[in-house]
Amino acid sequence: MLKVLICDDSAFMRKIFSDTIEKDAELKVAATAYNGQDALRKLKKIDVDLLMLDVEMPKLNGLETLEIVKDKYPEIPVIMVSALDNRETVFRALELGAFDFIPKPSGSISLNIDSIKEELLRKLKAAADSNGRLKNRKHRKKSIQKSSDFPIVAVGSSSGGPRALNKLFADIGENSPAAFVIVQHMPAGFTETLAERLNNISGLKIKEAAEGDQLQPGHGLLAPGDYHLEIDEQGRVRLNQKERLHGVRPCVDYMMKSLADHFSGERLLGVILTGMGHDGAEGMSAIVNNGGYGIIESKETALVYGMPSAAAKADAYHEIKRIDEIGSRITEIVEG
């Protein structure tokens, strides 16, 4: 039984989250706290597996509390709860070590809480999951074959992804010959900010994808929250809101499969980073089985080894790399 401490200044939200958690057989609410100071007092007294932490609170806010928790209780995973207008604060929390975040219900509470219940429970369990150990294996190195067609790099990530993407794209320099397509599991309203942040630290030009955007060397397109992103035969973005796959939208598998369907495998490089669940395993299989190349993040650096582990179990990869090695390895491959 996983014990959760819920910290939120709203009594109503504490009850909503408590009721949701208590209905799950694997989770239990150990205590609730009305602000950061109260949460820290309770962490001294009770044993907790997980912490849910509201961003906006009086006296000691979510970021201030998070910094103290990460210093004193680094082993406790933290899920942030944030309204849409706190995007920069959310990304700062992820940089400080928060495991993940969920959007705070707004407007019609009953409708919004129903939409995030499944996401909340998944993320709490993923945060506490120890994950399986991956067997080491050696694979040959490869360069993407040069031709008149530029290489395409498809990147998928979920929990822990913003930090991993930040490291990966900080290592991609200017004038890359490859086009990048990125799917990060993230709600609507946050992906535009993530794209801007990646654009600021990368040598690529990175933006949130829009309908009809064209793949271009030296550019990166990030799937917008709540939209699946697929690439058509002309290399253009097609957005849709088909049913969620693996409980997520956007979905890595849809993006990767569309690339494998329309482009020579020798142009394609698939990359799976940290994330819960198994999204991306089928897409990576499609790329690798079509003659493309696959890299997955190692258990050593992945915050959650679910997605990389699923790709590994599907034998849909050639190399396992630490996150601090993946950016330079991509450059080596695509520049050949």
C-alpha atoms as a printed R data frame, in Angstrom:
    type eleno elety resid chain resno       x      y       z
1   ATOM     1    CA   MET     A     1   0.000  0.000   0.000
2   ATOM     2    CA   LEU     A     2   1.500  3.332  -1.104
3   ATOM     3    CA   LYS     A     3   1.045  6.147   1.418
4   ATOM     4    CA   VAL     A     4   0.343  9.600  -0.012
5   ATOM     5    CA   LEU     A     5   0.576 13.005   1.662
6   ATOM     6    CA   ILE     A     6  -1.693 15.565  -0.033
7   ATOM     7    CA   CYS     A     7  -0.710 19.212   0.388
8   ATOM     8    CA   ASP     A     8  -3.217 21.789  -0.900
9   ATOM     9    CA   ASP     A     9  -4.554 24.980   0.657
10  ATOM    10    CA   SER     A    10  -8.073 24.170  -0.582
11  ATOM    11    CA   ALA     A    11 -10.049 21.878   1.737
12  ATOM    12    CA   PHE     A    12 -12.309 21.029  -1.176
13  ATOM    13    CA   MET     A    13  -9.392 19.921  -3.368
14  ATOM    14    CA   ARG     A    14  -7.884 17.913  -0.502
15  ATOM    15    CA   LYS     A    15 -11.170 16.007  -0.253
16  ATOM    16    CA   ILE     A    16 -11.446 15.495  -4.012
17  ATOM    17    CA   PHE     A    17  -7.906 14.106  -4.249
18  ATOM    18    CA   SER     A    18  -8.344 12.025  -1.088
19  ATOM    19    CA   ASP     A    19 -11.563 10.429  -2.361
20  ATOM    20    CA   THR     A    20  -9.887  9.590  -5.686
21  ATOM    21    CA   ILE     A    21  -6.833  8.038  -4.055
22  ATOM    22    CA   GLU     A    22  -8.738  6.077  -1.412
23  ATOM    23    CA   LYS     A    23 -10.803  4.325  -4.098
24  ATOM    24    CA   ASP     A    24  -7.638  2.691  -5.449
25  ATOM    25    CA   ALA     A    25  -6.601 -0.548  -3.742
26  ATOM    26    CA   GLU     A    26  -2.880  0.214  -4.062
27  ATOM    27    CA   LEU     A    27  -2.964  3.722  -2.568
28  ATOM    28    CA   LYS     A    28  -3.759  5.203   0.825
29  ATOM    29    CA   VAL     A    29  -3.907  8.807   2.039
30  ATOM    30    CA   ALA     A    30  -1.457  8.973   4.941
31  ATOM    31    CA   ALA     A    31  -2.336 12.595   5.774
32  ATOM    32    CA   THR     A    32  -3.326 15.939   4.283
33  ATOM    33    CA   ALA     A    33  -1.681 19.333   4.767
34  ATOM    34    CA   TYR     A    34  -3.032 22.853   4.191
35  ATOM    35    CA   ASN     A    35   0.278 24.497   3.210
36  ATOM    36    CA   GLY     A    36   3.994 23.776   2.865
37  ATOM    37    CA   GLN     A    37   4.784 24.361   6.523
38  ATOM    38    CA   ASP     A    38   2.084 21.916   7.570
39  ATOM    39    CA   ALA     A    39   3.396 19.349   5.066
40  ATOM    40    CA   LEU     A    40   6.943 19.619   6.454
41  ATOM    41    CA   ARG     A    41   5.664 19.160  10.002
42  ATOM    42    CA   LYS     A    42   3.833 16.004   8.973
43  ATOM    43    CA   LEU     A    43   6.784 14.609   7.038
44  ATOM    44    CA   LYS     A    44   8.749 14.665  10.304
45  ATOM    45    CA   LYS     A    45   6.101 12.552  12.042
46  ATOM    46    CA   ILE     A    46   4.801 10.068   9.485
47  ATOM    47    CA   ASP     A    47   6.215  7.692   6.907
48  ATOM    48    CA   VAL     A    48   5.211  8.761   3.391
49  ATOM    49    CA   ASP     A    49   5.832  7.160  -0.011
50  ATOM    50    CA   LEU     A    50   4.541  9.997  -2.197
51  ATOM    51    CA   LEU     A    51   3.830 13.710  -1.893
52  ATOM    52    CA   MET     A    52   1.235 15.691  -3.861
53  ATOM    53    CA   LEU     A    53   2.145 19.372  -3.680
54  ATOM    54    CA   ASP     A    54   0.045 22.341  -4.794
55  ATOM    55    CA   VAL     A    55   2.009 25.129  -6.474
56  ATOM    56    CA   GLU     A    56   0.108 28.138  -5.098
57  ATOM    57    CA   MET     A    57  -0.170 28.158  -1.291
58  ATOM    58    CA   PRO     A    58   0.151 30.800   1.443
59  ATOM    59    CA   LYS     A    59   3.157 31.143   3.818
60  ATOM    60    CA   LEU     A    60   5.262 28.470   2.088
61  ATOM    61    CA   ASN     A    61   4.422 27.858  -1.556
62  ATOM    62    CA   GLY     A    62   4.935 24.739  -3.625
63  ATOM    63    CA   LEU     A    63   8.361 25.620  -5.040
64  ATOM    64    CA   GLU     A    64   9.742 26.631  -1.651
65  ATOM    65    CA   THR     A    65   8.382 23.455  -0.087
66  ATOM    66    CA   LEU     A    66   9.738 21.318  -2.925
67  ATOM    67    CA   GLU     A    67  13.267 22.649  -2.432
68  ATOM    68    CA   ILE     A    68  13.168 21.723   1.254
69  ATOM    69    CA   VAL     A    69  11.650 18.294   0.572
70  ATOM    70    CA   LYS     A    70  14.269 17.481  -2.065
71  ATOM    71    CA   ASP     A    71  16.989 18.481   0.388
72  ATOM    72    CA   LYS     A    72  15.659 16.654   3.462
73  ATOM    73    CA   TYR     A    73  13.659 13.808   1.896
74  ATOM    74    CA   PRO     A    74  15.185 13.225  -1.570
75  ATOM    75    CA   GLU     A    75  13.774  9.690  -1.697
76  ATOM    76    CA   ILE     A    76  10.138 10.906  -1.710
77  ATOM    77    CA   PRO     A    77   8.779 11.478  -5.236
78  ATOM    78    CA   VAL     A    78   6.744 14.683  -5.607
79  ATOM    79    CA   ILE     A    79   3.789 15.251  -7.943
80  ATOM    80    CA   MET     A    80   3.037 18.952  -8.417
81  ATOM    81    CA   VAL     A    81  -0.530 20.208  -8.850
82  ATOM    82    CA   SER     A    82  -0.767 23.385 -10.898
83  ATOM    83    CA   ALA     A    83  -3.231 25.641 -12.690
84  ATOM    84    CA   LEU     A    84  -2.611 26.309 -16.367
85  ATOM    85    CA   ASP     A    85  -1.401 29.853 -15.717
86  ATOM    86    CA   ASN     A    86   1.565 28.581 -13.669
87  ATOM    87    CA   ARG     A    87   3.462 27.012 -16.572
88  ATOM    88    CA   GLU     A    88   6.869 28.522 -15.845
89  ATOM    89    CA   THR     A    89   6.553 27.526 -12.190
90  ATOM    90    CA   VAL     A    90   5.773 23.949 -13.218
91  ATOM    91    CA   PHE     A    91   8.890 23.722 -15.365
92  ATOM    92    CA   ARG     A    92  10.956 25.209 -12.554
93  ATOM    93    CA   ALA     A    93   9.541 22.533 -10.232
94  ATOM    94    CA   LEU     A    94  10.559 19.798 -12.680
95  ATOM    95    CA   GLU     A    95  14.064 21.267 -12.800
96  ATOM    96    CA   LEU     A    96  14.183 21.216  -8.987
97  ATOM    97    CA   GLY     A    97  13.387 17.510  -8.938
98  ATOM    98    CA   ALA     A    98   9.608 17.101  -8.998
99  ATOM    99    CA   PHE     A    99   8.699 13.748 -10.521
100 ATOM   100    CA   ASP     A   100   5.809 15.065 -12.621
101 ATOM   101    CA   PHE     A   101   2.728 17.277 -12.442
102 ATOM   102    CA   ILE     A   102  -0.999 17.238 -13.074
103 ATOM   103    CA   PRO     A   103  -3.148 20.214 -14.110
104 ATOM   104    CA   LYS     A   104  -5.402 21.535 -11.362
105 ATOM   105    CA   PRO     A   105  -9.117 21.209 -12.120
106 ATOM   106    CA   SER     A   106 -10.795 24.488 -13.006
107 ATOM   107    CA   GLY     A   107 -14.178 25.660 -14.257
108 ATOM   108    CA   SER     A   108 -16.575 22.740 -13.883
109 ATOM   109    CA   ILE     A   109 -14.773 20.836 -11.118
110 ATOM   110    CA   SER     A   110 -16.791 17.643 -11.544
111 ATOM   111    CA   LEU     A   111 -15.967 17.408 -15.247
112 ATOM   112    CA   ASN     A   112 -12.313 18.342 -14.851
113 ATOM   113    CA   ILE     A   113 -11.571 16.017 -11.948
114 ATOM   114    CA   ASP     A   114 -13.040 13.093 -13.885
115 ATOM   115    CA   SER     A   115 -10.670 13.885 -16.739
116 ATOM   116    CA   ILE     A   116  -7.548 13.751 -14.545
117 ATOM   117    CA   LYS     A   117  -8.406 10.904 -12.137
118 ATOM   118    CA   GLU     A   118  -6.800  8.232 -14.299
119 ATOM   119    CA   GLU     A   119  -3.778 10.440 -14.968
120 ATOM   120    CA   LEU     A   120  -3.347 11.172 -11.247
121 ATOM   121    CA   LEU     A   121  -3.431  7.507 -10.240
122 ATOM   122    CA   ARG     A   122  -1.067  6.490 -13.053
123 ATOM   123    CA   LYS     A   123   1.472  9.120 -12.131
124 ATOM   124    CA   LEU     A   124   1.370  8.346  -8.428
125 ATOM   125    CA   LYS     A   125   2.005  4.667  -9.117
126 ATOM   126    CA   ALA     A   126   4.698  5.397 -11.675
127 ATOM   127    CA   ALA     A   127   6.468  7.639  -9.171
128 ATOM   128    CA   ALA     A   128   6.674  4.774  -6.705
129 ATOM   129    CA   ASP     A   129   7.461  2.090  -9.251
130 ATOM   130    CA   SER     A   130  10.899  0.499  -8.970
131 ATOM   131    CA   ASN     A   131  10.720 -0.851 -12.555
132 ATOM   132    CA   GLY     A   132  12.400 -3.942 -13.948
133 ATOM   133    CA   ARG     A   133  16.102 -4.296 -14.649
134 ATOM   134    CA   LEU     A   134  17.189 -4.341 -18.247
135 ATOM   135    CA   LYS     A   135  19.689 -6.943 -19.413
136 ATOM   136    CA   ASN     A   136  22.848 -5.479 -20.904
137 ATOM   137    CA   ARG     A   137  23.499 -6.219 -24.538
138 ATOM   138    CA   LYS     A   138  25.838 -4.935 -27.201
139 ATOM   139    CA   HIS     A   139  24.774 -3.554 -30.549
140 ATOM   140    CA   ARG     A   140  26.599 -2.347 -33.591
141 ATOM   141    CA   LYS     A   141  26.929  1.346 -34.285
142 ATOM   142    CA   LYS     A   142  25.399  2.835 -37.377
143 ATOM   143    CA   SER     A   143  25.175  6.054 -39.335
144 ATOM   144    CA   ILE     A   144  21.975  7.160 -41.046
145 ATOM   145    CA   GLN     A   145  22.521  6.639 -44.769
146 ATOM   146    CA   LYS     A   146  23.164  9.869 -46.639
147 ATOM   147    CA   SER     A   147  20.948 10.724 -49.572
148 ATOM   148    CA   SER     A   148  19.118 13.714 -50.996
149 ATOM   149    CA   ASP     A   149  16.584 13.184 -48.192
150 ATOM   150    CA   PHE     A   150  17.466 14.569 -44.775
151 ATOM   151    CA   PRO     A   151  17.428 12.328 -41.670
152 ATOM   152    CA   ILE     A   152  14.398 12.397 -39.361
153 ATOM   153    CA   VAL     A   153  14.764 11.929 -35.605
154 ATOM   154    CA   ALA     A   154  11.627 10.874 -33.692
155 ATOM   155    CA   VAL     A   155  11.757 11.404 -29.910
156 ATOM   156    CA   GLY     A   156   9.236 10.138 -27.335
157 ATOM   157    CA   SER     A   157   9.110 10.802 -23.589
158 ATOM   158    CA   SER     A   158   6.761 11.029 -20.616
159 ATOM   159    CA   SER     A   159   7.399 11.368 -16.855
160 ATOM   160    CA   GLY     A   160  10.784 12.995 -16.339
161 ATOM   161    CA   GLY     A   161  10.754 13.978 -19.995
162 ATOM   162    CA   PRO     A   162  11.101 17.775 -19.734
163 ATOM   163    CA   ARG     A   163  14.423 17.466 -17.924
164 ATOM   164    CA   ALA     A   164  15.610 14.696 -20.243
165 ATOM   165    CA   LEU     A   165  14.615 16.677 -23.335
166 ATOM   166    CA   ASN     A   166  16.380 19.735 -21.950
167 ATOM   167    CA   LYS     A   167  19.620 17.747 -21.638
168 ATOM   168    CA   LEU     A   168  19.260 16.067 -25.025
169 ATOM   169    CA   PHE     A   169  18.526 19.225 -27.010
170 ATOM   170    CA   ALA     A   170  21.151 21.300 -25.199
171 ATOM   171    CA   ASP     A   171  23.625 18.889 -26.805
172 ATOM   172    CA   ILE     A   172  22.290 19.372 -30.352
173 ATOM   173    CA   GLY     A   173  24.241 22.113 -32.097
174 ATOM   174    CA   GLU     A   174  23.374 24.460 -34.935
175 ATOM   175    CA   ASN     A   175  23.106 23.369 -38.567
176 ATOM   176    CA   SER     A   176  21.937 19.843 -37.800
177 ATOM   177    CA   PRO     A   177  21.077 18.023 -41.049
178 ATOM   178    CA   ALA     A   178  18.130 16.283 -39.332
179 ATOM   179    CA   ALA     A   179  14.508 17.211 -38.707
180 ATOM   180    CA   PHE     A   180  13.207 16.397 -35.221
181 ATOM   181    CA   VAL     A   181   9.699 15.354 -34.190
182 ATOM   182    CA   ILE     A   182   8.963 15.200 -30.455
183 ATOM   183    CA   VAL     A   183   6.079 13.762 -28.458
184 ATOM   184    CA   GLN     A   184   6.070 14.495 -24.718
185 ATOM   185    CA   HIS     A   185   3.074 13.341 -22.683
186 ATOM   186    CA   MET     A   186   1.832 16.687 -21.374
187 ATOM   187    CA   PRO     A   187  -1.542 18.432 -21.030
188 ATOM   188    CA   ALA     A   188  -2.757 21.168 -23.349
189 ATOM   189    CA   GLY     A   189  -1.428 24.566 -22.384
190 ATOM   190    CA   PHE     A   190   2.046 23.407 -21.341
191 ATOM   191    CA   THR     A   191   3.633 22.199 -24.582
192 ATOM   192    CA   GLU     A   192   4.022 25.676 -26.087
193 ATOM   193    CA   THR     A   193   6.101 26.718 -23.059
194 ATOM   194    CA   LEU     A   194   8.150 23.512 -23.239
195 ATOM   195    CA   ALA     A   195   8.867 24.129 -26.942
196 ATOM   196    CA   GLU     A   196   9.995 27.685 -26.186
197 ATOM   197    CA   ARG     A   197  12.332 26.462 -23.464
198 ATOM   198    CA   LEU     A   198  13.855 23.799 -25.719
199 ATOM   199    CA   ASN     A   199  14.247 26.347 -28.503
200 ATOM   200    CA   ASN     A   200  16.187 28.639 -26.154
201 ATOM   201    CA   ILE     A   201  18.775 26.020 -25.186
202 ATOM   202    CA   SER     A   202  19.168 24.141 -28.489
203 ATOM   203    CA   GLY     A   203  20.924 24.862 -31.743
204 ATOM   204    CA   LEU     A   204  17.696 23.801 -33.463
205 ATOM   205    CA   LYS     A   205  14.654 25.947 -34.133
206 ATOM   206    CA   ILE     A   206  11.988 24.218 -32.022
207 ATOM   207    CA   LYS     A   207   8.291 25.116 -31.883
208 ATOM   208    CA   GLU     A   208   4.943 23.639 -30.889
209 ATOM   209    CA   ALA     A   209   3.670 21.910 -34.028
210 ATOM   210    CA   ALA     A   210   0.710 23.314 -35.962
211 ATOM   211    CA   GLU     A   211  -1.404 21.682 -38.662
212 ATOM   212    CA   GLY     A   212   0.485 21.652 -41.977
213 ATOM   213    CA   ASP     A   213   3.948 22.403 -40.545
214 ATOM   214    CA   GLN     A   214   6.670 20.932 -42.748
215 ATOM   215    CA   LEU     A   215   9.597 18.814 -41.570
216 ATOM   216    CA   GLN     A   216  12.829 20.733 -42.154
217 ATOM   217    CA   PRO     A   217  16.491 20.071 -41.353
218 ATOM   218    CA   GLY     A   218  17.614 21.978 -38.284
219 ATOM   219    CA   HIS     A   219  14.061 22.316 -36.983
220 ATOM   220    CA   GLY     A   220  12.101 20.507 -34.276
221 ATOM   221    CA   LEU     A   221   8.325 20.131 -33.939
222 ATOM   222    CA   LEU     A   222   6.736 19.290 -30.568
223 ATOM   223    CA   ALA     A   223   3.268 17.717 -30.469
224 ATOM   224    CA   PRO     A   224   0.733 20.043 -28.801
225 ATOM   225    CA   GLY     A   225  -0.945 18.784 -25.643
226 ATOM   226    CA   ASP     A   226  -4.180 16.817 -26.185
227 ATOM   227    CA   TYR     A   227  -3.455 16.300 -29.917
228 ATOM   228    CA   HIS     A   228  -1.969 13.293 -31.635
229 ATOM   229    CA   LEU     A   229   0.706 14.257 -34.157
230 ATOM   230    CA   GLU     A   230   1.248 12.259 -37.332
231 ATOM   231    CA   ILE     A   231   3.413 13.000 -40.371
232 ATOM   232    CA   ASP     A   232   1.997 12.486 -43.868
233 ATOM   233    CA   GLU     A   233   3.832 11.322 -47.011
234 ATOM   234    CA   GLN     A   234   4.810 14.916 -47.864
235 ATOM   235    CA   GLY     A   235   6.443 15.401 -44.470
236 ATOM   236    CA   ARG     A   236   3.671 17.638 -43.148
237 ATOM   237    CA   VAL     A   237   2.146 17.646 -39.680
238 ATOM   238    CA   ARG     A   238  -1.350 16.260 -39.293
239 ATOM   239    CA   LEU     A   239  -2.984 16.836 -35.911
240 ATOM   240    CA   ASN     A   240  -6.031 14.953 -34.669
241 ATOM   241    CA   GLN     A   241  -7.927 14.073 -31.528
242 ATOM   242    CA   LYS     A   242  -8.505 10.380 -32.150
243 ATOM   243    CA   GLU     A   243  -9.122  8.260 -29.063
244 ATOM   244    CA   ARG     A   244  -6.324  8.158 -26.519
245 ATOM   245    CA   LEU     A   245  -3.900  5.293 -27.027
246 ATOM   246    CA   HIS     A   246  -2.304  3.793 -23.892
247 ATOM   247    CA   GLY     A   247  -4.364  6.395 -22.044
248 ATOM   248    CA   VAL     A   248  -2.417  9.306 -23.558
249 ATOM   249    CA   ARG     A   249  -2.820 12.033 -26.169
250 ATOM   250    CA   PRO     A   250  -0.415 12.885 -27.771
251 ATOM   251    CA   CYS     A   251   0.844  9.363 -28.356
252 ATOM   252    CA   VAL     A   252   4.402  8.427 -29.366
253 ATOM   253    CA   ASP     A   253   3.280  5.293 -31.242
254 ATOM   254    CA   TYR     A   254   1.047  7.259 -33.629
255 ATOM   255    CA   MET     A   255   3.874  9.650 -34.479
256 ATOM   256    CA   MET     A   256   6.541  6.990 -34.996
257 ATOM   257    CA   LYS     A   257   4.289  4.640 -36.966
258 ATOM   258    CA   SER     A   258   3.325  7.444 -39.355
259 ATOM   259    CA   LEU     A   259   6.998  8.111 -40.069
260 ATOM   260    CA   ALA     A   260   7.726  4.412 -40.603
261 ATOM   261    CA   ASP     A   261   4.735  4.187 -42.963
262 ATOM   262    CA   HIS     A   262   5.815  7.051 -45.201
263 ATOM   263    CA   PHE     A   263   9.612  7.221 -45.188
264 ATOM   264    CA   SER     A   264  12.548  4.963 -45.902
265 ATOM   265    CA   GLY     A   265  13.749  3.355 -42.709
266 ATOM   266    CA   GLU     A   266  17.310  4.391 -43.466
267 ATOM   267    CA   ARG     A   267  16.257  8.009 -42.907
268 ATOM   268    CA   LEU     A   268  14.746  7.350 -39.495
269 ATOM   269    CA   LEU     A   269  16.211  7.408 -36.004
270 ATOM   270    CA   GLY     A   270  13.870  6.648 -33.091
271 ATOM   271    CA   VAL     A   271  14.651  7.707 -29.522
272 ATOM   272    CA   ILE     A   272  12.753  6.696 -26.379
273 ATOM   273    CA   LEU     A   273  13.448  8.576 -23.154
274 ATOM   274    CA   THR     A   274  12.144  8.287 -19.604
275 ATOM   275    CA   GLY     A   275   8.437  7.658 -19.130
276 ATOM   276    CA   MET     A   276   5.819  5.450 -17.541
277 ATOM   277    CA   GLY     A   277   3.817  2.875 -19.450
278 ATOM   278    CA   HIS     A   278   4.746  1.329 -22.792
279 ATOM   279    CA   ASP     A   279   3.935  4.016 -25.349
280 ATOM   280    CA   GLY     A   280   6.596  4.065 -28.069
281 ATOM   281    CA   ALA     A   281   7.423  0.353 -28.112
282 ATOM   282    CA   GLU     A   282   5.233 -0.330 -31.152
283 ATOM   283    CA   GLY     A   283   6.423  2.815 -32.898
284 ATOM   284    CA   MET     A   284  10.079  1.971 -32.286
285 ATOM   285    CA   SER     A   285   9.425 -1.551 -33.577
286 ATOM   286    CA   ALA     A   286   7.961 -0.069 -36.766
287 ATOM   287    CA   ILE     A   287  11.023  2.148 -37.253
288 ATOM   288    CA   VAL     A   288  13.583 -0.570 -36.498
289 ATOM   289    CA   ASN     A   289  11.768 -3.263 -38.506
290 ATOM   290    CA   ASN     A   290  11.658 -0.838 -41.441
291 ATOM   291    CA   GLY     A   291  15.435 -0.478 -41.386
292 ATOM   292    CA   GLY     A   292  15.708  2.513 -39.073
293 ATOM   293    CA   TYR     A   293  17.852  2.928 -35.981
294 ATOM   294    CA   GLY     A   294  16.794  2.948 -32.321
295 ATOM   295    CA   ILE     A   295  18.255  4.442 -29.151
296 ATOM   296    CA   ILE     A   296  16.724  4.142 -25.680
297 ATOM   297    CA   GLU     A   297  17.680  5.910 -22.466
298 ATOM   298    CA   SER     A   298  19.418  3.749 -19.889
299 ATOM   299    CA   LYS     A   299  17.912  2.759 -16.569
300 ATOM   300    CA   GLU     A   300  20.841  4.538 -14.959
301 ATOM   301    CA   THR     A   301  19.517  7.988 -15.920
302 ATOM   302    CA   ALA     A   302  15.825  7.459 -16.755
303 ATOM   303    CA   LEU     A   303  13.569  8.759 -13.989
304 ATOM   304    CA   VAL     A   304  11.004  6.119 -14.985
305 ATOM   305    CA   TYR     A   305  12.139  3.103 -16.972
306 ATOM   306    CA   GLY     A   306   8.711  2.046 -18.220
307 ATOM   307    CA   MET     A   307   8.834  3.283 -21.824
308 ATOM   308    CA   PRO     A   308  12.513  2.437 -22.430
309 ATOM   309    CA   SER     A   309  11.991 -0.980 -20.843
310 ATOM   310    CA   ALA     A   310   8.988 -1.684 -23.099
311 ATOM   311    CA   ALA     A   311  11.019 -0.774 -26.200
312 ATOM   312    CA   ALA     A   312  13.868 -2.976 -24.980
313 ATOM   313    CA   LYS     A   313  11.541 -5.933 -24.376
314 ATOM   314    CA   ALA     A   314  10.231 -5.489 -27.930
315 ATOM   315    CA   ASP     A   315  13.856 -5.629 -29.161
316 ATOM   316    CA   ALA     A   316  13.188 -2.275 -30.823
317 ATOM   317    CA   TYR     A   317  16.560 -0.636 -30.345
318 ATOM   318    CA   HIS     A   318  20.230 -0.794 -31.247
319 ATOM   319    CA   GLU     A   319  21.820  1.144 -28.404
320 ATOM   320    CA   ILE     A   320  21.145  1.963 -24.750
321 ATOM   321    CA   LYS     A   321  22.633  5.302 -23.712
322 ATOM   322    CA   ARG     A   322  22.706  7.623 -20.719
323 ATOM   323    CA   ILE     A   323  20.757 10.834 -21.301
324 ATOM   324    CA   ASP     A   324  24.008 12.821 -21.285
325 ATOM   325    CA   GLU     A   325  25.266 10.674 -24.191
326 ATOM   326    CA   ILE     A   326  22.199 10.643 -26.429
327 ATOM   327    CA   GLY     A   327  22.433 14.139 -27.937
328 ATOM   328    CA   SER     A   328  26.016 13.716 -29.109
329 ATOM   329    CA   ARG     A   329  25.249 10.190 -30.372
330 ATOM   330    CA   ILE     A   330  22.343 11.520 -32.452
331 ATOM   331    CA   THR     A   331  24.667 14.116 -33.975
332 ATOM   332    CA   GLU     A   332  27.257 11.448 -34.761
333 ATOM   333    CA   ILE     A   333  24.643  9.269 -36.464
334 ATOM   334    CA   VAL     A   334  22.894 11.908 -38.550
335 ATOM   335    CA   GLU     A   335  26.120 13.610 -39.616
336 ATOM   336    CA   GLY     A   336  27.714 10.243 -40.376
